[in-house]
């Protein structure tokens, strides 16, 4: 199998962390650079999982659930339907209210072209999402259930981007104001699978920052 993925893509990082935590071998990771990318992902977004027979599965949550079904151990969903519902709740909070908004906020870093109204609207959604997480997140070092689950796989990239993108658009990082989320964030970074995707996310962020600097230098020369 092949996962079309990118270092800084939080949705891809979620699936990679799941793959590491499950110890799944034989999945290769590839950046979507081919001319045929539009055929592979009609919506043009990573991650996409390509099966050995060529079939394609888009959308991180769908891929994560597929991998859970074909590699059930260790289980990263709940032991009961209710526990799975708790795990999925945190994962969806991070996907919908944090990541989707952060992703659009990342386009608002340049002050000269920034739309302040849009920045405020998106940032308020992220702050509200982090506030909601405070009600759900566990106090034992894991998001839900006292063990690593899909909720952690989604939250680790989401909190990394919250802390790194919001200050870049001149919005204060909302994590320290939420004691349970802040304690969780500090604890989960010690987990080996979280640490591994955090290295990749940092590498992706450095690459993007270097690219932004090069763009700014080009504009200054023009
Ligand atoms: N709902 C999708 C979101 C995927 C997504 O937005 N991926 C971003 C990278 S993190 C992307 O590929 N963006 C490229 C673009 O929008 O052109 C999922 O969960 O997989």
Short mmCIF file of C-alpha atoms and ligand atoms in Angstrom, two decimals:
data_model
loop_
_atom_site.label_atom_id
_atom_site.label_comp_id
_atom_site.label_asym_id
_atom_site.label_seq_id
_atom_site.Cartn_x
_atom_site.Cartn_y
_atom_site.Cartn_z
CA UNK A 1 0.00 0.00 0.00
CA UNK A 2 1.02 3.60 -0.53
CA UNK A 3 -0.04 6.67 1.44
CA UNK A 4 0.08 9.94 -0.48
CA UNK A 5 1.10 12.22 2.32
CA UNK A 6 3.18 15.26 3.30
CA UNK A 7 5.27 16.11 6.35
CA UNK A 8 3.32 19.24 7.32
CA UNK A 9 -0.12 17.90 6.38
CA UNK A 10 -1.90 17.31 9.72
CA UNK A 11 -4.50 15.05 8.13
CA UNK A 12 -1.68 12.90 6.73
CA UNK A 13 0.18 13.01 10.06
CA UNK A 14 -2.91 11.60 11.76
CA UNK A 15 -2.83 8.50 9.53
CA UNK A 16 0.96 8.16 9.81
CA UNK A 17 0.74 8.22 13.61
CA UNK A 18 -1.92 5.52 13.47
CA UNK A 19 0.30 3.42 11.15
CA UNK A 20 3.28 3.83 13.54
CA UNK A 21 1.18 3.01 16.61
CA UNK A 22 -0.21 -0.12 14.98
CA UNK A 23 3.22 -1.17 13.75
CA UNK A 24 1.85 -1.65 10.21
CA UNK A 25 4.67 -2.50 7.82
CA UNK A 26 4.78 -2.29 4.05
CA UNK A 27 3.03 1.08 3.60
CA UNK A 28 5.21 3.51 1.66
CA UNK A 29 4.82 7.28 1.94
CA UNK A 30 4.92 9.47 -1.12
CA UNK A 31 4.40 13.15 -1.85
CA UNK A 32 1.82 13.78 -4.57
CA UNK A 33 4.05 15.12 -7.33
CA UNK A 34 2.93 13.18 -10.39
CA UNK A 35 0.99 14.74 -13.24
CA UNK A 36 -1.71 12.15 -12.57
CA UNK A 37 -2.42 13.55 -9.07
CA UNK A 38 -5.77 14.96 -10.24
CA UNK A 39 -6.82 11.43 -11.17
CA UNK A 40 -5.72 10.06 -7.80
CA UNK A 41 -7.39 12.80 -5.75
CA UNK A 42 -10.15 14.64 -7.64
CA UNK A 43 -10.39 17.15 -4.77
CA UNK A 44 -6.60 17.53 -4.76
CA UNK A 45 -6.04 16.78 -1.08
CA UNK A 46 -3.82 14.48 0.90
CA UNK A 47 -3.86 11.93 2.40
CA UNK A 48 -4.98 9.28 -0.08
CA UNK A 49 -4.34 5.58 0.51
CA UNK A 50 -3.60 3.50 -2.57
CA UNK A 51 -4.15 -0.23 -2.17
CA UNK A 52 -1.87 -2.78 -3.83
CA UNK A 53 -4.46 -3.37 -6.57
CA UNK A 54 -4.52 0.39 -7.31
CA UNK A 55 -7.82 1.21 -5.59
CA UNK A 56 -7.89 4.59 -3.84
CA UNK A 57 -9.28 5.69 -0.49
CA UNK A 58 -9.38 9.46 0.23
CA UNK A 59 -10.11 11.35 3.49
CA UNK A 60 -8.04 10.80 6.62
CA UNK A 61 -10.89 9.65 8.85
CA UNK A 62 -12.10 7.15 6.23
CA UNK A 63 -8.54 5.84 5.77
CA UNK A 64 -8.11 5.59 9.55
CA UNK A 65 -11.31 3.59 9.93
CA UNK A 66 -10.33 1.34 7.00
CA UNK A 67 -6.92 0.63 8.58
CA UNK A 68 -8.64 -0.10 11.90
CA UNK A 69 -10.77 -2.72 10.18
CA UNK A 70 -7.98 -4.49 8.35
CA UNK A 71 -5.35 -4.17 11.10
CA UNK A 72 -7.47 -4.48 14.25
CA UNK A 73 -4.55 -4.79 16.71
CA UNK A 74 -3.68 -2.82 18.70
CA UNK A 75 -7.13 -1.31 18.67
CA UNK A 76 -7.15 2.49 18.42
CA UNK A 77 -10.93 2.73 18.71
CA UNK A 78 -12.97 1.87 21.80
CA UNK A 79 -13.60 -1.42 23.53
CA UNK A 80 -17.31 -0.53 23.57
CA UNK A 81 -19.50 1.47 21.15
CA UNK A 82 -19.71 4.30 23.71
CA UNK A 83 -15.94 4.43 24.10
CA UNK A 84 -15.57 4.58 20.30
CA UNK A 85 -18.10 7.43 20.26
CA UNK A 86 -15.96 9.36 22.80
CA UNK A 87 -12.84 8.78 20.69
CA UNK A 88 -14.58 9.84 17.47
CA UNK A 89 -15.96 12.96 19.17
CA UNK A 90 -12.48 14.25 20.04
CA UNK A 91 -11.16 13.29 16.62
CA UNK A 92 -13.97 15.18 14.86
CA UNK A 93 -13.56 18.22 17.13
CA UNK A 94 -9.90 18.39 16.14
CA UNK A 95 -10.62 17.81 12.43
CA UNK A 96 -13.57 20.12 11.96
CA UNK A 97 -13.16 22.93 14.47
CA UNK A 98 -9.38 23.11 14.72
CA UNK A 99 -7.73 21.78 11.58
CA UNK A 100 -10.17 22.94 8.90
CA UNK A 101 -9.97 26.51 10.24
CA UNK A 102 -6.20 26.44 10.89
CA UNK A 103 -5.67 25.25 7.36
CA UNK A 104 -7.39 28.39 6.01
CA UNK A 105 -5.66 30.60 8.61
CA UNK A 106 -2.30 29.48 7.25
CA UNK A 107 -3.09 31.56 4.15
CA UNK A 108 -3.37 34.71 6.32
CA UNK A 109 0.22 34.96 7.54
CA UNK A 110 1.29 37.83 5.28
CA UNK A 111 0.19 41.07 6.97
CA UNK A 112 0.15 43.07 3.74
CA UNK A 113 -2.46 40.83 2.11
CA UNK A 114 -4.24 39.61 5.24
CA UNK A 115 -8.02 39.85 5.51
CA UNK A 116 -8.40 40.76 9.20
CA UNK A 117 -12.10 39.85 9.29
CA UNK A 118 -11.41 36.42 7.92
CA UNK A 119 -8.45 35.95 10.28
CA UNK A 120 -10.63 36.90 13.27
CA UNK A 121 -13.49 34.63 12.21
CA UNK A 122 -11.26 31.58 11.67
CA UNK A 123 -9.13 32.17 14.78
CA UNK A 124 -12.25 32.51 16.96
CA UNK A 125 -13.40 29.10 15.73
CA UNK A 126 -10.06 27.54 16.69
CA UNK A 127 -10.10 29.19 20.13
CA UNK A 128 -13.65 27.93 20.67
CA UNK A 129 -12.63 24.43 19.55
CA UNK A 130 -9.71 24.33 21.99
CA UNK A 131 -12.09 25.50 24.73
CA UNK A 132 -14.46 22.63 23.88
CA UNK A 133 -11.60 20.14 24.01
CA UNK A 134 -11.05 21.14 27.63
CA UNK A 135 -14.36 19.40 28.42
CA UNK A 136 -13.45 16.16 26.69
CA UNK A 137 -9.73 15.55 26.99
CA UNK A 138 -8.40 13.03 29.53
CA UNK A 139 -6.20 13.84 32.51
CA UNK A 140 -4.04 10.71 32.32
CA UNK A 141 -1.78 11.68 29.41
CA UNK A 142 -4.11 10.40 26.67
CA UNK A 143 -7.03 12.07 24.92
CA UNK A 144 -9.61 9.37 25.78
CA UNK A 145 -9.67 5.93 27.42
CA UNK A 146 -6.25 6.09 29.14
CA UNK A 147 -4.47 4.64 26.11
CA UNK A 148 -3.39 5.76 22.66
CA UNK A 149 -6.35 6.03 20.26
CA UNK A 150 -7.33 7.68 16.99
CA UNK A 151 -8.22 10.74 19.08
CA UNK A 152 -4.52 11.21 19.94
CA UNK A 153 -3.52 10.64 16.31
CA UNK A 154 -5.78 13.55 15.29
CA UNK A 155 -5.05 15.81 18.25
CA UNK A 156 -1.24 15.70 18.09
CA UNK A 157 -1.01 17.31 14.61
CA UNK A 158 -3.95 19.61 15.43
CA UNK A 159 -2.33 21.00 18.59
CA UNK A 160 1.06 21.28 16.86
CA UNK A 161 -0.50 23.45 14.16
CA UNK A 162 -2.56 25.44 16.66
CA UNK A 163 0.64 26.41 18.46
CA UNK A 164 2.61 27.12 15.32
CA UNK A 165 0.09 28.77 12.99
CA UNK A 166 -1.89 31.03 15.32
CA UNK A 167 1.06 33.15 16.52
CA UNK A 168 2.04 33.48 12.83
CA UNK A 169 -1.26 35.29 12.17
CA UNK A 170 -0.85 37.41 15.33
CA UNK A 171 -3.28 35.42 17.47
CA UNK A 172 -2.25 34.19 20.92
CA UNK A 173 -1.84 30.42 21.26
CA UNK A 174 -5.07 29.32 23.03
CA UNK A 175 -3.64 26.10 24.52
CA UNK A 176 -2.02 27.49 27.73
CA UNK A 177 -5.38 28.99 28.80
CA UNK A 178 -6.94 25.51 28.94
CA UNK A 179 -5.25 23.59 31.80
CA UNK A 180 -6.37 20.07 30.84
CA UNK A 181 -5.51 20.55 27.16
CA UNK A 182 -2.14 22.08 28.11
CA UNK A 183 -1.31 19.18 30.48
CA UNK A 184 -2.40 16.65 27.86
CA UNK A 185 -0.30 18.37 25.18
CA UNK A 186 2.80 18.33 27.33
CA UNK A 187 2.29 14.64 28.29
CA UNK A 188 1.43 13.22 24.85
CA UNK A 189 4.59 14.65 23.31
CA UNK A 190 6.53 12.04 25.34
CA UNK A 191 4.74 9.22 23.52
CA UNK A 192 7.09 7.62 20.96
CA UNK A 193 4.57 7.64 18.08
CA UNK A 194 3.58 11.24 18.77
CA UNK A 195 7.26 12.21 18.97
CA UNK A 196 7.87 10.60 15.58
CA UNK A 197 5.15 12.56 13.77
CA UNK A 198 6.18 15.73 15.58
CA UNK A 199 9.67 15.40 14.07
CA UNK A 200 8.04 15.12 10.63
CA UNK A 201 5.68 18.03 11.27
CA UNK A 202 8.60 20.24 12.42
CA UNK A 203 10.59 19.28 9.34
CA UNK A 204 7.58 20.20 7.16
CA UNK A 205 7.14 23.51 8.97
CA UNK A 206 10.82 24.41 8.52
CA UNK A 207 10.54 23.59 4.82
CA UNK A 208 7.45 25.80 4.47
CA UNK A 209 9.07 28.66 6.39
CA UNK A 210 12.14 28.47 4.14
CA UNK A 211 9.83 28.57 1.10
CA UNK A 212 7.97 31.61 2.49
CA UNK A 213 11.30 33.38 3.12
CA UNK A 214 12.40 32.66 -0.45
CA UNK A 215 9.10 34.05 -1.77
CA UNK A 216 9.51 37.21 0.32
CA UNK A 217 13.07 37.66 -0.95
CA UNK A 218 11.86 37.27 -4.54
CA UNK A 219 9.16 39.92 -3.98
CA UNK A 220 11.73 42.27 -2.44
CA UNK A 221 13.96 41.85 -5.53
CA UNK A 222 11.13 42.51 -7.99
N1 LIG B 1 -10.97 16.31 5.04
C1 LIG B 1 -9.69 15.97 4.45
C2 LIG B 1 -8.80 17.19 4.48
C3 LIG B 1 -7.50 16.98 3.73
C4 LIG B 1 -6.74 18.27 3.49
O1 LIG B 1 -7.28 19.37 3.63
N2 LIG B 1 -5.46 18.13 3.12
C5 LIG B 1 -4.64 19.28 2.83
C6 LIG B 1 -3.26 19.13 3.46
S1 LIG B 1 -3.37 19.01 5.21
C7 LIG B 1 -4.42 19.38 1.32
O2 LIG B 1 -4.11 18.40 0.69
N3 LIG B 1 -4.57 20.56 0.76
C8 LIG B 1 -4.26 20.84 -0.61
C9 LIG B 1 -5.19 21.83 -1.22
O3 LIG B 1 -6.15 22.25 -0.57
O4 LIG B 1 -4.96 22.17 -2.37
C10 LIG B 1 -9.07 14.79 5.22
O5 LIG B 1 -9.44 14.57 6.38
O6 LIG B 1 -8.28 14.05 4.62
#
